[in-house]
CSV table of C-alpha atoms in Angstrom, one decimal:
chain,number,residue,atom,x,y,z
A,248,MET,CA,157.5,108.6,14.2
A,249,ILE,CA,155.5,111.3,12.4
A,250,LYS,CA,154.1,112.4,15.7
A,251,ALA,CA,157.6,112.7,17.3
A,252,ASN,CA,158.8,114.7,14.4
A,253,ALA,CA,155.8,117.0,14.6
A,254,ILE,CA,156.5,117.6,18.3
A,255,LYS,CA,160.2,118.2,17.6
A,256,LEU,CA,159.3,120.8,14.9
A,257,PHE,CA,156.9,122.5,17.2
A,258,LEU,CA,159.5,122.8,19.9
A,259,ILE,CA,162.0,124.3,17.4
A,260,VAL,CA,159.4,126.9,16.2
A,261,LEU,CA,158.5,127.7,19.8
A,262,SER,CA,162.1,128.2,20.7
A,263,LEU,CA,162.7,130.5,17.7
A,264,PHE,CA,159.6,132.5,18.6
A,265,LEU,CA,160.6,132.9,22.2
A,266,THR,CA,164.1,134.0,21.2
A,267,THR,CA,162.8,136.5,18.6
A,268,SER,CA,160.3,137.8,21.1
A,269,ALA,CA,163.1,138.3,23.7
A,270,PHE,CA,165.2,140.3,21.3
A,271,ALA,CA,162.1,142.3,20.2
A,272,ARG,CA,161.5,143.3,23.9
A,273,ASN,CA,165.1,144.5,24.3
A,274,PHE,CA,165.8,147.9,22.9
A,275,LEU,CA,168.7,150.3,23.6
A,276,LYS,CA,169.2,153.9,22.6
A,277,THR,CA,172.3,155.9,23.2
A,278,TYR,CA,173.3,159.5,22.5
A,279,PRO,CA,176.7,160.9,21.5
A,280,ALA,CA,178.0,163.9,23.3
A,281,PRO,CA,177.7,167.2,21.4
A,282,ASP,CA,180.9,169.1,20.5
A,283,GLY,CA,181.8,171.4,23.3
A,284,ALA,CA,180.1,169.4,26.1
A,285,LEU,CA,181.8,169.2,29.5
A,286,LEU,CA,183.0,165.6,29.9
A,287,ASN,CA,184.9,163.7,32.6
A,288,ASP,CA,187.3,160.9,31.8
A,289,VAL,CA,187.3,159.0,35.2
A,290,PHE,CA,185.1,156.2,33.8
A,291,LYS,CA,184.6,154.5,30.5
A,292,VAL,CA,181.0,153.4,30.3
A,293,GLN,CA,179.6,150.9,27.8
A,294,VAL,CA,176.2,149.3,27.4
A,295,ARG,CA,174.7,146.6,25.2
A,296,ILE,CA,171.8,144.3,24.7
A,297,PRO,CA,172.9,140.9,25.9
A,298,GLY,CA,174.8,139.2,23.1
A,299,GLY,CA,175.2,142.4,21.1
A,300,ASN,CA,178.0,144.8,20.6
A,301,TRP,CA,179.2,147.2,23.3
A,302,GLN,CA,178.3,150.8,22.8
A,303,GLU,CA,180.4,153.5,24.6
A,304,ILE,CA,178.3,156.3,26.0
A,305,PRO,CA,179.5,159.8,27.1
A,306,THR,CA,180.5,160.5,30.7
A,307,TYR,CA,179.6,164.1,31.5
A,308,LEU,CA,181.1,166.3,34.1
A,309,ILE,CA,178.9,167.3,37.0
A,310,LYS,CA,179.7,168.8,40.4
A,311,VAL,CA,178.8,167.8,43.9
A,312,ASP,CA,179.3,169.4,47.3
A,313,GLU,CA,181.5,167.9,50.0
A,314,VAL,CA,181.4,169.4,53.5
A,315,ARG,CA,184.6,168.9,55.4
A,316,GLY,CA,184.2,170.4,58.9
A,317,SER,CA,182.3,173.6,58.2
A,318,LYS,CA,183.8,174.2,54.8
A,319,HIS,CA,182.3,173.4,51.4
A,320,HIS,CA,184.4,171.9,48.7
A,321,VAL,CA,183.1,171.4,45.2
A,322,GLU,CA,184.1,168.0,43.7
A,323,ASN,CA,184.0,166.7,40.1
A,324,ALA,CA,181.7,163.7,39.7
A,325,SER,CA,180.4,162.0,36.6
A,326,MET,CA,177.1,161.3,34.9
A,327,SER,CA,176.0,158.9,32.0
A,328,PHE,CA,172.6,158.0,30.7
A,329,PHE,CA,170.9,155.9,28.1
A,330,ASP,CA,167.3,154.6,27.3
A,331,PHE,CA,166.3,151.0,27.1
A,332,SER,CA,163.5,148.5,27.5
A,333,GLY,CA,163.8,144.8,28.4
A,334,GLU,CA,167.3,143.8,29.5
A,335,VAL,CA,170.6,145.6,29.2
A,336,GLU,CA,174.2,145.0,30.3
A,337,VAL,CA,176.4,147.7,31.7
A,338,GLN,CA,180.2,147.7,31.8
A,339,ILE,CA,182.2,150.4,33.6
A,340,THR,CA,185.9,150.7,33.5
A,341,SER,CA,187.9,152.8,36.0
A,342,ASN,CA,190.6,154.9,34.5
A,343,ASN,CA,192.0,155.7,37.9
A,344,GLY,CA,193.3,152.3,39.0
A,345,PRO,CA,192.0,148.9,40.1
A,346,ILE,CA,188.6,148.4,41.7
A,347,GLU,CA,188.9,147.0,45.2
A,348,LEU,CA,185.3,147.5,46.2
A,349,ALA,CA,182.2,148.6,44.2
A,350,LYS,CA,178.7,149.5,45.3
A,351,VAL,CA,175.7,150.2,43.1
A,352,ARG,CA,173.1,152.1,45.0
A,353,PRO,CA,170.3,152.2,46.1
A,354,LEU,CA,171.2,149.0,48.0
A,355,SER,CA,167.5,148.0,47.9
A,356,TYR,CA,167.9,147.2,44.2
A,357,GLU,CA,170.3,144.4,45.2
A,358,ILE,CA,172.6,144.9,42.2
A,359,LYS,CA,175.8,142.9,42.7
A,360,PRO,CA,178.4,143.9,40.1
A,361,GLN,CA,181.0,141.5,38.9
A,362,ILE,CA,184.5,143.0,39.3
A,363,ASN,CA,187.5,142.2,37.2
A,364,GLU,CA,190.5,144.4,38.0
A,365,ARG,CA,189.5,147.8,36.6
A,366,THR,CA,186.1,146.8,35.2
A,367,LEU,CA,182.7,146.0,36.7
A,368,ARG,CA,179.7,144.6,35.0
A,369,PHE,CA,176.0,144.2,35.8
A,370,LYS,CA,172.6,143.8,34.2
A,371,LEU,CA,169.5,145.9,34.4
A,372,TYR,CA,165.9,144.7,33.8
A,373,GLN,CA,164.0,148.0,34.3
A,374,PRO,CA,164.8,151.7,34.3
A,375,ARG,CA,166.9,152.7,37.3
A,376,ASN,CA,168.6,155.9,38.6
A,377,LEU,CA,171.9,154.7,40.2
A,378,SER,CA,175.1,155.7,41.9
A,379,VAL,CA,178.1,153.6,41.1
A,380,GLU,CA,180.8,154.1,43.7
A,381,LEU,CA,184.3,152.6,43.6
A,382,ASN,CA,186.5,152.1,46.6
A,383,ASN,CA,184.0,153.9,48.9
A,384,ASP,CA,184.4,157.2,47.0
A,385,ILE,CA,181.1,159.0,47.0
A,386,PHE,CA,182.3,162.3,45.7
A,387,HIS,CA,183.9,161.2,42.4
A,388,ASN,CA,181.2,158.6,41.6
A,389,LEU,CA,179.3,157.8,38.5
A,390,HIS,CA,175.6,158.8,38.4
A,391,LEU,CA,174.1,156.4,35.9
A,392,PHE,CA,170.6,157.0,34.7
A,393,ALA,CA,169.0,154.2,32.8
A,394,ASN,CA,165.9,155.8,31.4
A,395,PRO,CA,162.7,154.4,30.0
A,396,LEU,CA,162.1,154.8,26.3
A,397,LEU,CA,160.1,157.9,25.4
A,398,LYS,CA,156.6,156.8,24.5
A,399,SER,CA,156.3,159.5,21.8
A,400,VAL,CA,158.5,162.2,20.3
A,401,PRO,CA,156.7,165.4,19.3
A,402,ASN,CA,156.7,166.6,15.7
A,403,LYS,CA,159.5,169.1,15.3
A,404,ASN,CA,157.5,170.9,12.6
A,405,ASN,CA,154.6,171.6,15.0
A,406,PRO,CA,154.5,175.3,15.7
A,407,ASP,CA,153.7,174.5,19.4
A,408,VAL,CA,156.9,172.4,19.7
A,409,ILE,CA,160.2,174.0,20.8
A,410,TRP,CA,162.7,171.5,19.6
A,411,PHE,CA,166.3,171.1,20.9
A,412,GLY,CA,168.2,168.6,18.8
A,413,PRO,CA,171.7,167.3,19.4
A,414,GLY,CA,174.2,170.1,20.2
A,415,ILE,CA,174.9,172.9,22.6
A,416,HIS,CA,172.1,175.5,22.9
A,417,GLU,CA,172.5,178.9,24.5
A,418,PHE,CA,169.7,181.4,25.2
A,419,GLU,CA,169.5,185.2,25.0
A,420,ASN,CA,169.8,186.4,28.6
A,421,GLU,CA,170.4,182.8,29.6
A,422,LYS,CA,166.7,182.2,29.9
A,423,LEU,CA,163.8,180.8,27.9
A,424,GLU,CA,160.3,181.7,28.7
A,425,VAL,CA,157.9,178.8,27.8
A,426,ALA,CA,154.5,180.0,26.9
A,427,SER,CA,151.1,178.3,27.4
A,428,GLY,CA,150.4,175.3,25.1
A,429,LYS,CA,154.1,174.7,24.2
A,430,THR,CA,156.0,171.5,24.4
A,431,VAL,CA,159.7,171.7,24.8
A,432,TYR,CA,161.6,168.6,23.5
A,433,ILE,CA,165.2,168.1,24.6
A,434,ASP,CA,167.0,165.4,22.7
A,435,GLY,CA,169.3,163.1,24.6
A,436,GLY,CA,172.2,164.6,22.7
A,437,ALA,CA,171.2,168.2,23.6
A,438,VAL,CA,172.8,170.4,26.3
A,439,LEU,CA,171.0,173.6,27.3
A,440,ARG,CA,173.0,176.5,28.8
A,441,GLY,CA,170.1,178.5,30.2
A,442,GLN,CA,167.1,178.3,32.4
A,443,LEU,CA,163.7,177.1,31.4
A,444,LEU,CA,161.0,179.3,32.9
A,445,VAL,CA,157.3,178.3,33.0
A,446,HIS,CA,155.7,181.5,34.4
A,447,ASP,CA,152.0,182.3,34.2
A,448,ALA,CA,151.4,179.5,31.8
A,449,GLN,CA,149.1,176.6,31.3
A,450,ASN,CA,149.4,173.2,29.5
A,451,VAL,CA,153.1,173.1,29.2
A,452,LYS,CA,155.4,170.1,28.7
A,453,ILE,CA,159.2,169.8,29.0
A,454,ILE,CA,160.2,166.3,27.9
A,455,GLY,CA,163.2,164.4,26.6
A,456,ASN,CA,166.3,162.8,28.0
A,457,GLY,CA,168.8,165.7,27.5
A,458,MET,CA,170.0,168.2,30.0
A,459,VAL,CA,170.1,171.7,31.3
A,460,GLU,CA,173.8,171.8,32.0
A,461,HIS,CA,175.1,171.8,35.6
A,462,THR,CA,176.5,175.3,35.1
A,463,VAL,CA,173.0,176.7,35.2
A,464,LYS,CA,171.6,177.3,38.7
A,465,MET,CA,167.8,176.8,39.0
A,466,GLY,CA,167.6,174.9,35.7
A,467,VAL,CA,163.8,174.8,35.7
A,468,HIS,CA,161.5,177.2,37.5
A,469,ILE,CA,157.7,176.9,37.4
A,470,ALA,CA,155.6,179.8,38.8
A,471,ASN,CA,151.9,180.6,38.9
A,472,SER,CA,151.2,178.0,36.3
A,473,LYS,CA,148.8,175.0,35.8
A,474,ASN,CA,149.0,171.7,34.1
A,475,VAL,CA,152.7,171.3,33.7
A,476,LEU,CA,154.7,168.2,32.9
A,477,VAL,CA,158.5,167.9,33.2
A,478,ASP,CA,159.7,164.4,32.2
A,479,GLY,CA,163.1,162.8,31.8
A,480,ILE,CA,165.6,165.7,31.9
A,481,PHE,CA,168.6,166.5,34.0
A,482,CYS,CA,169.0,169.9,35.8
A,483,THR,CA,170.4,171.4,38.9
A,484,GLN,CA,167.1,172.4,40.5
A,485,CYS,CA,163.4,172.3,39.7
A,486,ALA,CA,161.2,174.6,41.8
A,487,ILE,CA,157.4,175.0,41.8
A,488,GLY,CA,155.6,178.1,43.3
A,489,GLY,CA,152.0,179.2,43.2
A,490,SER,CA,151.0,176.5,40.8
A,491,ASP,CA,148.5,173.7,40.4
A,492,SER,CA,148.6,170.3,38.7
A,493,VAL,CA,152.3,169.8,38.1
A,494,THR,CA,154.0,166.5,37.4
A,495,ILE,CA,157.8,166.0,37.7
A,496,ARG,CA,158.7,162.6,36.4
A,497,ASN,CA,162.1,160.9,36.0
A,498,VAL,CA,163.9,164.3,36.5
A,499,LYS,CA,167.4,164.1,37.9
A,500,SER,CA,168.5,167.1,40.1
A,501,ILE,CA,172.2,167.4,41.2
A,502,SER,CA,173.4,170.7,42.7
A,503,TYR,CA,176.7,171.8,44.3
A,504,TYR,CA,176.4,175.5,45.3
A,505,GLY,CA,175.0,177.2,48.4
A,506,TRP,CA,171.2,177.0,48.9
A,507,GLY,CA,171.0,174.4,46.2
A,508,ASP,CA,167.6,172.9,47.1
A,509,GLY,CA,166.6,170.3,44.6
A,510,MET,CA,162.8,170.3,44.3
A,511,ASN,CA,161.0,173.0,46.2
A,512,VAL,CA,157.2,173.4,46.5
A,513,PHE,CA,155.9,176.8,47.6
A,514,ALA,CA,152.2,177.5,48.0
A,515,SER,CA,151.1,174.9,45.4
A,516,ASN,CA,148.5,172.2,45.1
A,517,ASN,CA,148.3,168.8,43.3
A,518,VAL,CA,152.0,168.2,42.7
A,519,LEU,CA,153.3,164.7,41.8
A,520,TYR,CA,157.0,163.7,41.8
A,521,ASP,CA,157.5,160.3,40.3
A,522,ARG,CA,160.8,158.4,39.9
A,523,VAL,CA,163.0,161.5,40.5
A,524,PHE,CA,166.6,161.5,41.7
A,525,CYS,CA,167.9,164.3,43.9
A,526,ARG,CA,171.5,164.8,45.1
A,527,ASN,CA,171.7,168.3,46.4
A,528,SER,CA,173.8,170.8,48.3
A,529,ASP,CA,170.8,171.8,50.5
A,530,ASP,CA,167.4,170.2,51.0
A,531,CYS,CA,166.5,167.6,48.4
A,532,THR,CA,162.7,168.2,48.5
A,533,THR,CA,160.7,170.7,50.5
A,534,VAL,CA,157.0,171.7,50.9
A,535,TYR,CA,156.5,175.3,52.2
A,536,ALA,CA,153.6,177.6,52.4
A,537,THR,CA,153.8,181.4,51.8
A,538,ARG,CA,157.4,182.1,50.6
A,539,LYS,CA,159.4,183.9,47.9
A,540,GLY,CA,156.4,185.9,46.7
A,541,PHE,CA,154.0,182.9,46.5
A,542,ALA,CA,151.0,183.0,49.0
A,543,GLY,CA,148.9,180.3,50.5
A,544,GLY,CA,149.2,176.7,51.8
A,545,CYS,CA,149.9,173.4,50.1
A,546,LYS,CA,147.6,170.4,49.5
A,547,ASN,CA,148.0,167.1,47.8
A,548,ILE,CA,151.7,166.8,47.3
A,549,THR,CA,153.1,163.3,46.4
A,550,MET,CA,156.6,162.0,45.9
A,551,GLN,CA,157.0,158.3,45.0
A,552,ASN,CA,159.4,155.8,43.6
A,553,SER,CA,162.3,158.2,44.1
A,554,THR,CA,165.9,158.5,45.4
A,555,LEU,CA,167.2,161.2,47.7
A,556,TRP,CA,170.7,162.2,48.7
A,557,ALA,CA,171.4,165.3,50.8
A,558,ASP,CA,175.0,166.3,50.8
A,559,VAL,CA,173.8,169.2,53.0
A,560,ALA,CA,170.6,169.6,55.1
A,561,HIS,CA,167.5,167.4,54.8
A,562,PRO,CA,166.4,164.8,52.3
A,563,ILE,CA,162.7,165.7,53.1
A,564,MET,CA,161.8,169.0,54.7
A,565,ILE,CA,158.2,170.2,55.4
A,566,GLY,CA,156.7,173.2,57.0
A,567,ILE,CA,159.1,176.0,58.1
A,568,HIS,CA,157.9,178.9,56.0
A,569,GLY,CA,154.4,180.5,55.9
A,570,ASN,CA,152.4,183.6,56.7
A,571,SER,CA,152.3,184.3,60.4
A,572,GLU,CA,149.6,187.0,60.1
A,573,ASN,CA,147.3,184.9,58.0
A,574,PRO,CA,148.2,181.3,58.9
A,575,ASP,CA,148.6,178.7,56.2
A,576,THR,CA,147.8,174.9,56.2
A,577,ILE,CA,150.1,172.3,54.6
A,578,GLN,CA,148.1,169.1,54.2
A,579,ASP,CA,147.7,165.7,52.5
A,580,LEU,CA,151.3,164.9,51.7
A,581,THR,CA,152.5,161.4,50.7
A,582,TYR,CA,156.1,160.1,50.4
A,583,ARG,CA,156.0,156.5,49.2
A,584,ASN,CA,158.7,154.0,48.0
A,585,ILE,CA,161.7,156.2,48.6
A,586,ASP,CA,165.4,155.3,49.0
A,587,ILE,CA,167.5,157.8,51.0
A,588,LEU,CA,171.1,157.3,50.3
A,589,ASP,CA,172.7,160.0,52.5
A,590,HIS,CA,172.2,162.9,54.9
A,591,LYS,CA,175.0,165.1,56.1
A,592,GLU,CA,174.3,168.0,58.4
A,593,MET,CA,176.3,169.0,61.5
A,594,GLN,CA,173.9,171.7,62.7
A,595,ILE,CA,171.3,170.1,65.1
A,596,ASP,CA,168.6,172.5,64.1
A,597,TYR,CA,168.7,171.3,60.5
A,598,GLN,CA,169.0,167.5,60.9
A,599,GLY,CA,166.4,164.9,60.0
A,600,CYS,CA,165.9,162.6,57.0
A,601,LEU,CA,162.1,162.8,57.5
A,602,THR,CA,161.5,166.3,58.8
A,603,ILE,CA,158.5,168.3,59.7
A,604,ASN,CA,159.4,171.7,61.3
A,605,ALA,CA,156.3,173.8,61.7
A,606,GLY,CA,157.0,177.5,61.9
A,607,ASP,CA,155.2,180.8,60.9
A,608,ASN,CA,151.9,179.6,62.4
A,609,ASN,CA,151.7,176.8,59.9
A,610,LEU,CA,149.4,173.9,60.6
A,611,VAL,CA,150.8,170.7,59.0
A,612,ARG,CA,148.5,167.7,58.9
A,613,ASN,CA,147.8,164.4,57.2
A,614,VAL,CA,151.3,163.3,56.2
A,615,LEU,CA,152.2,159.7,55.2
A,616,PHE,CA,155.7,158.3,55.0
A,617,GLU,CA,155.4,154.8,53.5
A,618,ASP,CA,157.9,152.3,52.3
A,619,ILE,CA,161.0,154.4,53.1
A,620,ARG,CA,164.4,152.8,53.1
A,621,VAL,CA,167.2,154.8,54.7
A,622,GLU,CA,170.8,153.7,54.2
A,623,ASP,CA,173.5,154.6,56.7
A,624,PHE,CA,174.0,158.3,56.3
A,625,ARG,CA,177.1,160.3,57.4
A,626,GLU,CA,175.6,162.6,60.0
A,627,GLY,CA,172.1,163.6,61.1
A,628,GLN,CA,168.8,162.2,62.5
A,629,LEU,CA,166.3,159.8,61.1
A,630,ILE,CA,163.3,161.8,62.2
A,631,ASN,CA,162.8,165.3,63.3
A,632,LEU,CA,159.3,166.6,64.1
A,633,ARG,CA,159.1,169.9,65.9
A,634,ILE,CA,156.9,172.9,66.3
A,635,PHE,CA,159.5,175.6,66.7
A,636,TYR,CA,160.4,179.3,66.4
A,637,ASN,CA,163.5,179.5,64.4
A,638,GLU,CA,164.1,183.3,64.5
A,639,LYS,CA,166.5,183.1,61.5
A,640,TYR,CA,163.7,182.1,59.2
A,641,CYS,CA,160.4,182.5,61.0
A,642,THR,CA,158.4,185.3,62.6
A,643,ALA,CA,156.4,183.0,64.8
A,644,PRO,CA,156.3,179.3,66.0
A,645,GLY,CA,154.1,176.9,64.1
A,646,LEU,CA,150.5,176.2,65.0
A,647,GLY,CA,150.6,172.4,65.0
A,648,ILE,CA,151.5,169.0,63.5
A,649,GLU,CA,148.7,166.5,63.3
A,650,ASN,CA,148.0,163.0,61.9
A,651,VAL,CA,151.4,161.8,60.7
A,652,THR,CA,151.9,158.1,59.8
A,653,PHE,CA,155.3,156.4,59.3
A,654,ARG,CA,154.6,153.0,57.7
A,655,ASN,CA,157.3,150.5,56.7
A,656,VAL,CA,160.2,152.9,57.5
A,657,GLU,CA,163.5,151.1,57.7
A,658,TYR,CA,166.9,152.4,58.7
A,659,ASN,CA,170.1,150.4,58.6
A,660,GLY,CA,173.2,152.0,59.9
A,661,GLU,CA,175.2,153.3,62.9
A,662,ASN,CA,175.6,157.0,62.4
A,663,ALA,CA,172.1,158.3,63.2
A,664,ASN,CA,171.9,160.8,66.1
A,665,LEU,CA,169.0,160.9,68.5
A,666,SER,CA,165.8,161.6,66.6
A,667,ILE,CA,163.5,164.4,68.1
A,668,ILE,CA,159.7,164.8,68.4
A,669,ALA,CA,158.7,167.9,70.3
A,670,GLY,CA,155.8,170.3,70.5
A,671,TYR,CA,156.0,174.0,71.5
A,672,ASN,CA,153.4,174.6,74.3
A,673,ASN,CA,149.9,173.5,75.4
A,674,GLU,CA,148.3,175.3,72.4
A,675,LYS,CA,150.9,174.3,69.8
A,676,LYS,CA,151.1,170.5,69.9
A,677,ILE,CA,152.1,167.5,67.9
A,678,LYS,CA,149.1,165.1,67.8
A,679,ASN,CA,148.3,161.6,66.6
A,680,LEU,CA,151.5,160.0,65.4
A,681,VAL,CA,151.5,156.4,64.2
A,682,PHE,CA,154.5,154.2,63.6
A,683,GLU,CA,153.6,151.0,61.7
A,684,LYS,CA,156.4,148.4,61.2
A,685,LEU,CA,159.2,150.8,62.0
A,686,LYS,CA,162.4,148.8,61.6
A,687,ILE,CA,165.9,149.8,63.0
A,688,ASN,CA,168.8,147.6,61.9
A,689,GLY,CA,166.4,144.8,61.3
A,690,ARG,CA,164.6,145.1,64.6
A,691,LEU,CA,160.9,145.8,64.6
A,692,ILE,CA,160.0,148.5,67.0
A,693,HIS,CA,156.5,148.4,68.6
A,694,ASP,CA,154.7,148.8,71.9
A,695,LYS,CA,154.7,145.1,72.7
A,696,MET,CA,158.1,144.1,71.4
A,697,GLU,CA,160.2,141.6,73.2
A,698,GLY,CA,163.1,142.8,75.2
A,699,LYS,CA,161.7,146.3,76.0
A,700,PRO,CA,161.8,147.0,79.8
A,701,PRO,CA,158.2,147.9,80.9
A,702,TRP,CA,159.4,151.2,82.3
A,703,TYR,CA,160.9,152.2,78.9
A,704,LYS,CA,159.1,154.2,76.3
A,705,THR,CA,158.8,152.4,73.0
A,706,SER,CA,160.5,155.4,71.4
A,707,ASP,CA,163.6,154.7,73.5
A,708,MET,CA,164.1,151.5,71.6
A,709,ALA,CA,164.2,153.5,68.4
A,710,ARG,CA,166.4,156.3,69.8
A,711,ILE,CA,163.7,158.8,69.4
A,712,PHE,CA,163.4,161.6,72.0
A,713,VAL,CA,159.7,162.4,72.6
A,714,GLY,CA,159.5,165.7,74.4
A,715,GLU,CA,156.7,167.8,75.8
A,716,HIS,CA,153.5,168.7,74.1
A,717,VAL,CA,153.1,165.5,72.1
A,718,ASP,CA,149.7,163.8,72.4
A,719,GLY,CA,148.9,160.4,71.0
A,720,ILE,CA,151.9,158.4,69.7
A,721,LYS,CA,151.6,154.7,68.8
A,722,PHE,CA,154.1,152.1,67.6
A,723,SER,CA,152.4,149.0,66.1
A,724,PRO,CA,153.9,145.9,64.5
């Protein structure tokens, strides 16, 4: 009897310990909107630790670009965010009528919301950057950013810290130059109405979960700098030129105006993008050589664990700009664990979710696309690899494209146009392409696949046109 009671007591203590530990792991931080912030009332968004009280979080106004025909239309969308660890519940109420259908994307996260008339609910177990879309409306959706907790907050009294607490902050001349050795902290309740410029600086950090407001074009600009970290914030664009050793982590970029590229790289080396979200009114992310006053090639550029949505142009674009008189090399690029939610471009010259277009005598080599999931986009191509002479932007064709691997690339959809792989001439070729585990609508495409007529090219089975001046292409299971 004593032994049984001891076992029972042990189980009770163990249960209490496990319950306490579970609550200890769950942590939620929300931020009220500052007075004067631009808000949108399409959604009511609430979050809570399971079993706790619901907390309503602000829904900010942002803008996106819808192309109808050849015309651009700016639409009002929404954005909310919070920080958490462990487990959190999300509840979203539509103020514009009942919910017939709801999607939470990327689809690869397999988040299946519960719907009850005007409300949907789901749980999250790790930080996620999401699009919540009701009744197939992708232009008035909710961009929901569930951020990780900040590991440390800098001391606001440190003279090397530029501290933006809750509130609206405006800059003289609408710009703030960040000097070497400075840390800019943007609280989750802070809204900046001006650019952050890191020019000719070293050892700079821009951190926090606040925002540079969507009204500010080119929210963050990094030029001729070294050892720069941008972590956690929202902005329209974040460009890097002539720089080395730059990390962009958990930055959310949404633009709506012409030439609204999200995250450009010009003539820079050792750049890491990790867990970024880009929805842009031009290319989401690019790697170019000599351009906009920055000179030289690019090396060691990585984007990983990220989500891309191109309302116009390319999700990923590499190679068009360089120095025709003194040719540049763009090399050692990695794109890994990426979800592409959309691609919309009617112009054939500017299509391609995964695009390398070598111009200006650029040589592009050693590129890896790995674990890429492409959802059904509206209009464009899955892949576009060309050495070309686009006279609108180039002064010469590219020199070559070499050693490109597509590993675990998967497309599910019906709207993709014919993909294109084409060199320029016998001196300017595309060489050594490898497709490993390419999957189109669930079908594995490889050189020995069943059902392929022996007189077909394997690329025909993937609807990829392989043109002239392409040497060495392999499809393996």
